[in-house]
Amino acid sequence: MMAEPFLSVRDLGKYFAPRRWWRKARSGRWAIRDVSFELQRERTLALVGASGAGKSTLASCLALFETPDSGDVRLEGRALRHTDVQLIPQQPAASFNPRFTAGEALAEPLVIQRRGRRHTRREIVERAMEQVGLSPDAVSKPVMEFSGGEHQRLAIARALILEVKLLILDESLSALDESAQDQVLDLLSDLQREVGLTYVLISHDLTLAERMADEIAVMDDGRLVEHAPTAELLRAPRHPRTQELVQANLALSEDGPPL
Amino acid sequence: MKYLGWRLLHGVGLLALLSLLSFMLSQVASGDFYSQLRNDPRISPETVAALRAQAGIDRPFPIRYAAWIVAVSRGDFGYSLAYHRPVAPLLEERIGATLILTGAATLTTWLIAVPLGIWSAARRGKWGDRVSTVAVSLVLAVPDLVLAIALLVLSVQTGWLPAGGKISRGYAQMGSIQQLRDVAWHMVLPVTVLVAGSTPVLIRHTRASILEVMEAPFAMSARAQGIPRRRLLYRHLLPAALNPLISLLGLSLGSLLSASLLVEIVTGWPGLGPLFLEAVMARDFAVVLAVVMLSAAFLFIGNLVADLLLYRFDPRIRTVD
Amino acid sequence: MNRRWRIGLTSIFIALVVAPLLLAGFVAPYPYAEQHREYPYAPPAAVRFVKARPFVEVGGRWCEVRLLPGNGRLFGVAAPCVIFLSGTDGNGRDVFSRLLYGGRISLMTGLLSAFLSLALGLAAGVVAGYFGGWPDWLLMRGGELVMALPWLYLLLATRALLPLHISAVEAFVWPAAIIGAVGWVRPARLIRGVVLSGKERGFVLAARGFGAGHAYLIRRHLLPLTGSVVVTQATVLIPLYMLAEMSLSFLGLGVEEPMPSWGNMLTEASHYHALILHRWLLAPGVAAIPVLLGFLLLADILLDGRHD
């Protein structure tokens, strides 16, 4: 028998309907449906697909922002908890309260989880900032004074503080320029080795997926239509939607540098 | 017109709930019409009890509410203990007086405020606009109550205007034209106070509304096409700016009725205001309830009319419907 | 002039016009209930300056007005003389003194009821906006019910539920309580809106992702968001509620004699004899104007800030 997979997703579904509290939902649609996959520790899975394919809903379910209407997500054989997983959004600036300093923002998960005391929290925060390449001196700077790439790092640092095992990168790199993207990519792969993180990367950009992911899963209309190791999937796409994506990507890279 | 049906249903439901709530609250109120009598040593507690029984105050709540509903559906709104009369005819005399006051005030307010608001907006940031903005704040800071008393002082001292009331002595002997002039003459003071209270708010809203449409892309392009300024203002901007003002028509009715209550009492105008105050003072709950329901109905109708006007003039709402 | 300056200047103006009211016990030459039976409806005192020293005329005699005469008051005249800067009422009470004490009551009523409205509105708005569902439905329909009446009608109807005459302390607290309780709807709706949009913001979602509970989210993230709305509403509500107190007391349903308030002082001013003979009784109405103006201007600046 095979070893228990690190992350296992079974028949996951999320139904959206205009709901009123006094009656059951009448009409709606499945944003994602029957999604199942497994992922081993310290691997990176890229979820790609057109917009509206259900990538973000899946990300929200994996990050526990949404409660799925069917199926379940298990980590190391038990139900996923808030302290296991963090989502890094496309615009991480929005995920920080503008009234907070960097220190307050990073310590927030510890406060919520009632971990540590004031001075030990500060140590943890400063260590996390060093880990992501930010100066610990910036701890009392308001979060709004950091740059876009630094917000990305802050968000990663905040995830590290909780010692999560799984990071969901929801288009996290799409808004950055190329050099900032490279830096964050390097940081992420360093962290994967040092801390032992597992990534699920949500992206519409196959080039990025190719650079970073060990395996790629393609979504279409709320379903997972193909899931294979990166090289294999790019070499021999099987599902028509995958073929389209690969071709579009080829066309782009022949015309010039990827956008 | 499904929309109208819904609004009507919603309004009727709201009024029904309001009546139930007011009725329930009037039960837990401290004291009733006969409380004053109980303190009078010359009247025995038995007499008071008999009077209460006769008036039906001691019956259980559901029966009284049902009786009240029946009375409303018959159109007499119960029986006033203070006036020894059914409430409806009492109200009839007063409603007209209040409506003529608020109606005249609304009309005057709009006639003054909209042109002034446009004028102010057209001269934004210039001398005239600044003066009018300051003047608006100043007028707003004068309480209606104070203005009403000050104007009464003025009219008593100078004799320019009648010192309160609705009609002069000898009204009955006048011809109908004279009677009309007499009432109009008495209306000048209370209407002035009401207009002074509601004009600043409307000027502000008109100004803001016009300024907003001035910034709109369609106004910019119209200006770029060289449409004359005056034509632009009245033919293009005003209709677009009017929509938010129409909903204000409904909303401002509430504050106008409130102001009218106070002004009626100060100037002795025989509207709903003085009747309501007397009823509150005398614990004449049938009248209190009737006036409460009536003022709520006015407000509802006012908002409904505003909505219908909006529906008529604003194509966007129809597409939503 | 930039916004910060305008707020500062307006606040200073408010402080200046409100200070004499708050210091009524010091600025007023007489206690508010002190009656000078020999001087009913005395007209305002004529103050003359002789060699830069102020004198008032009382019954043909001239008495010097002294600063800090030693009775703990700002100014006064020696014993047989009296000083009524704004005349007296029918009981021979100094209108100027009563105007200051009355202003204090009106102001306090405004502050207290605004505080109450905002507290209720905050609670209702946060519950409705945050939890949604049936509490939201119930609160908003309840709000519609309250807003279905013109506010003065609502105020009087609510007042009708309470005993007609009440003790002195109650006479101050009850009007404030009624005015405040009746006014929760507008702030509640505004705060509900802020909370409704706030709870979808990234940092709130993120905090929820860390497993934050309702109490933490509301206290640490959502309540601070409502701050500016609460402050702006306070400046809008305070003058409105001072007017409400004046109206109620004027009608004899608010603050009661012998305690003065701007409203109940105006009751006498509206009597026919006062219109003809005792115009100085209108003084409290005039005194109200700068105070109301200050708050209205401040509210304007704050409301305007939304577009900056």
mmCIF file of N, CA and C in Angstrom, chain C residues 198-265:
data_model
loop_
_atom_site.group_PDB
_atom_site.id
_atom_site.type_symbol
_atom_site.label_atom_id
_atom_site.label_comp_id
_atom_site.label_asym_id
_atom_site.label_seq_id
_atom_site.Cartn_x
_atom_site.Cartn_y
_atom_site.Cartn_z
ATOM 1 N N GLY C 198 -16.614 46.491 4.852
ATOM 2 C CA GLY C 198 -15.371 46.203 5.572
ATOM 3 C C GLY C 198 -15.108 44.721 5.730
ATOM 4 N N LYS C 199 -16.168 43.953 5.919
ATOM 5 C CA LYS C 199 -15.916 42.534 6.211
ATOM 6 C C LYS C 199 -15.485 41.754 4.976
ATOM 7 N N GLU C 200 -15.587 42.383 3.790
ATOM 8 C CA GLU C 200 -15.093 41.737 2.575
ATOM 9 C C GLU C 200 -13.673 42.176 2.243
ATOM 10 N N ARG C 201 -13.101 43.073 3.047
ATOM 11 C CA ARG C 201 -11.772 43.581 2.704
ATOM 12 C C ARG C 201 -10.716 42.526 2.997
ATOM 13 N N GLY C 202 -9.626 42.623 2.228
ATOM 14 C CA GLY C 202 -8.592 41.605 2.269
ATOM 15 C C GLY C 202 -8.079 41.311 3.658
ATOM 16 N N PHE C 203 -7.857 42.363 4.468
ATOM 17 C CA PHE C 203 -7.235 42.093 5.762
ATOM 18 C C PHE C 203 -8.193 41.419 6.726
ATOM 19 N N VAL C 204 -9.496 41.631 6.523
ATOM 20 C CA VAL C 204 -10.456 40.928 7.373
ATOM 21 C C VAL C 204 -10.519 39.457 6.975
ATOM 22 N N LEU C 205 -10.524 39.219 5.648
ATOM 23 C CA LEU C 205 -10.502 37.833 5.176
ATOM 24 C C LEU C 205 -9.238 37.129 5.661
ATOM 25 N N ALA C 206 -8.116 37.854 5.602
ATOM 26 C CA ALA C 206 -6.854 37.262 6.034
ATOM 27 C C ALA C 206 -6.926 36.892 7.509
ATOM 28 N N ALA C 207 -7.444 37.816 8.329
ATOM 29 C CA ALA C 207 -7.528 37.537 9.764
ATOM 30 C C ALA C 207 -8.444 36.341 10.015
ATOM 31 N N ARG C 208 -9.502 36.243 9.208
ATOM 32 C CA ARG C 208 -10.369 35.072 9.347
ATOM 33 C C ARG C 208 -9.610 33.812 8.980
ATOM 34 N N GLY C 209 -8.712 33.963 7.983
ATOM 35 C CA GLY C 209 -7.889 32.835 7.589
ATOM 36 C C GLY C 209 -6.975 32.362 8.715
ATOM 37 N N PHE C 210 -6.610 33.252 9.639
ATOM 38 C CA PHE C 210 -5.809 32.848 10.795
ATOM 39 C C PHE C 210 -6.676 32.265 11.896
ATOM 40 N N GLY C 211 -7.959 32.166 11.631
ATOM 41 C CA GLY C 211 -8.857 31.586 12.628
ATOM 42 C C GLY C 211 -9.390 32.597 13.631
ATOM 43 N N ALA C 212 -9.450 33.905 13.243
ATOM 44 C CA ALA C 212 -9.939 34.922 14.172
ATOM 45 C C ALA C 212 -11.426 34.745 14.437
ATOM 46 N N GLY C 213 -11.836 34.989 15.672
ATOM 47 C CA GLY C 213 -13.247 34.891 16.038
ATOM 48 C C GLY C 213 -13.977 36.188 15.738
ATOM 49 N N HIS C 214 -15.302 36.171 15.925
ATOM 50 C CA HIS C 214 -16.121 37.352 15.657
ATOM 51 C C HIS C 214 -15.682 38.532 16.500
ATOM 52 N N ALA C 215 -15.468 38.291 17.793
ATOM 53 C CA ALA C 215 -15.152 39.390 18.705
ATOM 54 C C ALA C 215 -13.860 40.074 18.272
ATOM 55 N N TYR C 216 -12.850 39.262 17.902
ATOM 56 C CA TYR C 216 -11.573 39.842 17.494
ATOM 57 C C TYR C 216 -11.739 40.671 16.223
ATOM 58 N N LEU C 217 -12.421 40.113 15.232
ATOM 59 C CA LEU C 217 -12.582 40.818 13.952
ATOM 60 C C LEU C 217 -13.288 42.143 14.148
ATOM 61 N N ILE C 218 -14.352 42.124 14.950
ATOM 62 C CA ILE C 218 -15.127 43.342 15.158
ATOM 63 C C ILE C 218 -14.287 44.378 15.896
ATOM 64 N N ARG C 219 -13.629 43.938 16.954
ATOM 65 C CA ARG C 219 -12.910 44.887 17.815
ATOM 66 C C ARG C 219 -11.667 45.437 17.110
ATOM 67 N N ARG C 220 -10.902 44.547 16.487
ATOM 68 C CA ARG C 220 -9.595 44.959 15.985
ATOM 69 C C ARG C 220 -9.668 45.539 14.579
ATOM 70 N N HIS C 221 -10.595 45.077 13.751
ATOM 71 C CA HIS C 221 -10.602 45.507 12.358
ATOM 72 C C HIS C 221 -11.807 46.348 11.974
ATOM 73 N N LEU C 222 -12.998 45.934 12.395
ATOM 74 C CA LEU C 222 -14.204 46.590 11.877
ATOM 75 C C LEU C 222 -14.544 47.875 12.640
ATOM 76 N N LEU C 223 -14.473 47.844 13.964
ATOM 77 C CA LEU C 223 -14.807 49.052 14.717
ATOM 78 C C LEU C 223 -13.909 50.229 14.342
ATOM 79 N N PRO C 224 -12.568 50.021 14.208
ATOM 80 C CA PRO C 224 -11.743 51.166 13.797
ATOM 81 C C PRO C 224 -12.187 51.750 12.458
ATOM 82 N N LEU C 225 -12.729 50.917 11.566
ATOM 83 C CA LEU C 225 -13.194 51.414 10.272
ATOM 84 C C LEU C 225 -14.359 52.385 10.420
ATOM 85 N N THR C 226 -15.186 52.169 11.459
ATOM 86 C CA THR C 226 -16.380 53.005 11.611
ATOM 87 C C THR C 226 -16.045 54.349 12.260
ATOM 88 N N GLY C 227 -14.794 54.496 12.698
ATOM 89 C CA GLY C 227 -14.409 55.696 13.448
ATOM 90 C C GLY C 227 -14.825 57.007 12.807
ATOM 91 N N SER C 228 -14.486 57.190 11.504
ATOM 92 C CA SER C 228 -14.744 58.490 10.899
ATOM 93 C C SER C 228 -16.243 58.733 10.754
ATOM 94 N N VAL C 229 -16.989 57.661 10.468
ATOM 95 C CA VAL C 229 -18.445 57.823 10.365
ATOM 96 C C VAL C 229 -19.016 58.248 11.713
ATOM 97 N N VAL C 230 -18.511 57.640 12.775
ATOM 98 C CA VAL C 230 -19.034 57.959 14.102
ATOM 99 C C VAL C 230 -18.753 59.421 14.462
ATOM 100 N N VAL C 231 -17.517 59.865 14.180
ATOM 101 C CA VAL C 231 -17.168 61.253 14.515
ATOM 102 C C VAL C 231 -18.031 62.222 13.710
ATOM 103 N N THR C 232 -18.158 61.955 12.401
ATOM 104 C CA THR C 232 -18.945 62.849 11.558
ATOM 105 C C THR C 232 -20.400 62.870 12.010
ATOM 106 N N GLN C 233 -20.940 61.697 12.292
ATOM 107 C CA GLN C 233 -22.326 61.632 12.743
ATOM 108 C C GLN C 233 -22.515 62.386 14.059
ATOM 109 N N ALA C 234 -21.504 62.320 14.929
ATOM 110 C CA ALA C 234 -21.621 63.035 16.200
ATOM 111 C C ALA C 234 -21.801 64.524 15.947
ATOM 112 N N THR C 235 -21.003 65.086 15.018
ATOM 113 C CA THR C 235 -21.135 66.519 14.766
ATOM 114 C C THR C 235 -22.457 66.844 14.089
ATOM 115 N N VAL C 236 -23.006 65.872 13.361
ATOM 116 C CA VAL C 236 -24.313 66.112 12.738
ATOM 117 C C VAL C 236 -25.419 66.033 13.794
ATOM 118 N N LEU C 237 -25.284 65.059 14.691
ATOM 119 C CA LEU C 237 -26.373 64.780 15.628
ATOM 120 C C LEU C 237 -26.435 65.787 16.777
ATOM 121 N N ILE C 238 -25.289 66.270 17.240
ATOM 122 C CA ILE C 238 -25.315 67.151 18.416
ATOM 123 C C ILE C 238 -26.203 68.385 18.190
ATOM 124 N N PRO C 239 -25.997 69.157 17.094
ATOM 125 C CA PRO C 239 -26.898 70.313 16.914
ATOM 126 C C PRO C 239 -28.349 69.894 16.695
ATOM 127 N N LEU C 240 -28.530 68.783 15.978
ATOM 128 C CA LEU C 240 -29.888 68.297 15.723
ATOM 129 C C LEU C 240 -30.598 67.987 17.039
ATOM 130 N N TYR C 241 -29.873 67.356 17.949
ATOM 131 C CA TYR C 241 -30.475 66.951 19.209
ATOM 132 C C TYR C 241 -30.641 68.122 20.163
ATOM 133 N N MET C 242 -29.765 69.128 20.021
ATOM 134 C CA MET C 242 -29.996 70.335 20.818
ATOM 135 C C MET C 242 -31.307 70.979 20.377
ATOM 136 N N LEU C 243 -31.536 70.999 19.074
ATOM 137 C CA LEU C 243 -32.801 71.513 18.557
ATOM 138 C C LEU C 243 -33.971 70.665 19.056
ATOM 139 N N ALA C 244 -33.780 69.358 19.085
ATOM 140 C CA ALA C 244 -34.845 68.469 19.541
ATOM 141 C C ALA C 244 -35.178 68.758 21.004
ATOM 142 N N GLU C 245 -34.136 68.957 21.811
ATOM 143 C CA GLU C 245 -34.366 69.285 23.222
ATOM 144 C C GLU C 245 -35.116 70.601 23.331
ATOM 145 N N MET C 246 -34.690 71.597 22.529
ATOM 146 C CA MET C 246 -35.369 72.895 22.586
ATOM 147 C C MET C 246 -36.845 72.738 22.239
ATOM 148 N N SER C 247 -37.120 71.932 21.207
ATOM 149 C CA SER C 247 -38.514 71.743 20.802
ATOM 150 C C SER C 247 -39.318 71.076 21.907
ATOM 151 N N LEU C 248 -38.784 69.973 22.430
ATOM 152 C CA LEU C 248 -39.513 69.232 23.476
ATOM 153 C C LEU C 248 -39.763 70.123 24.685
ATOM 154 N N SER C 249 -38.722 70.801 25.152
ATOM 155 C CA SER C 249 -38.869 71.615 26.353
ATOM 156 C C SER C 249 -39.781 72.802 26.099
ATOM 157 N N PHE C 250 -39.707 73.339 24.870
ATOM 158 C CA PHE C 250 -40.591 74.445 24.527
ATOM 159 C C PHE C 250 -42.049 74.009 24.648
ATOM 160 N N LEU C 251 -42.321 72.780 24.234
ATOM 161 C CA LEU C 251 -43.690 72.283 24.272
ATOM 162 C C LEU C 251 -44.094 71.844 25.679
ATOM 163 N N GLY C 252 -43.163 71.949 26.644
ATOM 164 C CA GLY C 252 -43.492 71.570 28.017
ATOM 165 C C GLY C 252 -43.364 70.079 28.249
ATOM 166 N N LEU C 253 -42.641 69.379 27.371
ATOM 167 C CA LEU C 253 -42.517 67.927 27.503
ATOM 168 C C LEU C 253 -41.077 67.504 27.715
ATOM 169 N N GLY C 254 -40.209 68.480 27.955
ATOM 170 C CA GLY C 254 -38.801 68.144 28.123
ATOM 171 C C GLY C 254 -38.309 68.565 29.496
ATOM 172 N N VAL C 255 -37.245 69.346 29.499
ATOM 173 C CA VAL C 255 -36.687 69.838 30.758
ATOM 174 C C VAL C 255 -37.691 70.789 31.407
ATOM 175 N N GLU C 256 -37.902 70.584 32.715
ATOM 176 C CA GLU C 256 -38.969 71.348 33.365
ATOM 177 C C GLU C 256 -38.463 72.380 34.365
ATOM 178 N N GLU C 257 -39.252 73.405 34.577
ATOM 179 C CA GLU C 257 -38.993 74.429 35.589
ATOM 180 C C GLU C 257 -38.793 73.772 36.951
ATOM 181 N N PRO C 258 -37.997 74.340 37.822
ATOM 182 C CA PRO C 258 -37.271 75.611 37.665
ATOM 183 C C PRO C 258 -35.968 75.458 36.901
ATOM 184 N N MET C 259 -35.632 74.216 36.507
ATOM 185 C CA MET C 259 -34.387 74.046 35.765
ATOM 186 C C MET C 259 -34.538 74.710 34.408
ATOM 187 N N PRO C 260 -33.600 75.567 34.038
ATOM 188 C CA PRO C 260 -33.760 76.251 32.743
ATOM 189 C C PRO C 260 -33.185 75.433 31.603
ATOM 190 N N SER C 261 -33.781 75.565 30.442
ATOM 191 C CA SER C 261 -33.151 75.090 29.207
ATOM 192 C C SER C 261 -33.552 76.088 28.137
ATOM 193 N N TRP C 262 -32.796 76.125 27.040
ATOM 194 C CA TRP C 262 -33.123 77.117 26.005
ATOM 195 C C TRP C 262 -34.551 76.925 25.520
ATOM 196 N N GLY C 263 -35.005 75.677 25.508
ATOM 197 C CA GLY C 263 -36.365 75.431 25.045
ATOM 198 C C GLY C 263 -37.413 75.977 25.992
ATOM 199 N N ASN C 264 -37.325 75.609 27.271
ATOM 200 C CA ASN C 264 -38.411 76.039 28.152
ATOM 201 C C ASN C 264 -38.352 77.525 28.457
ATOM 202 N N MET C 265 -37.183 78.156 28.275
ATOM 203 C CA MET C 265 -37.130 79.615 28.428
ATOM 204 C C MET C 265 -37.879 80.310 27.293
#
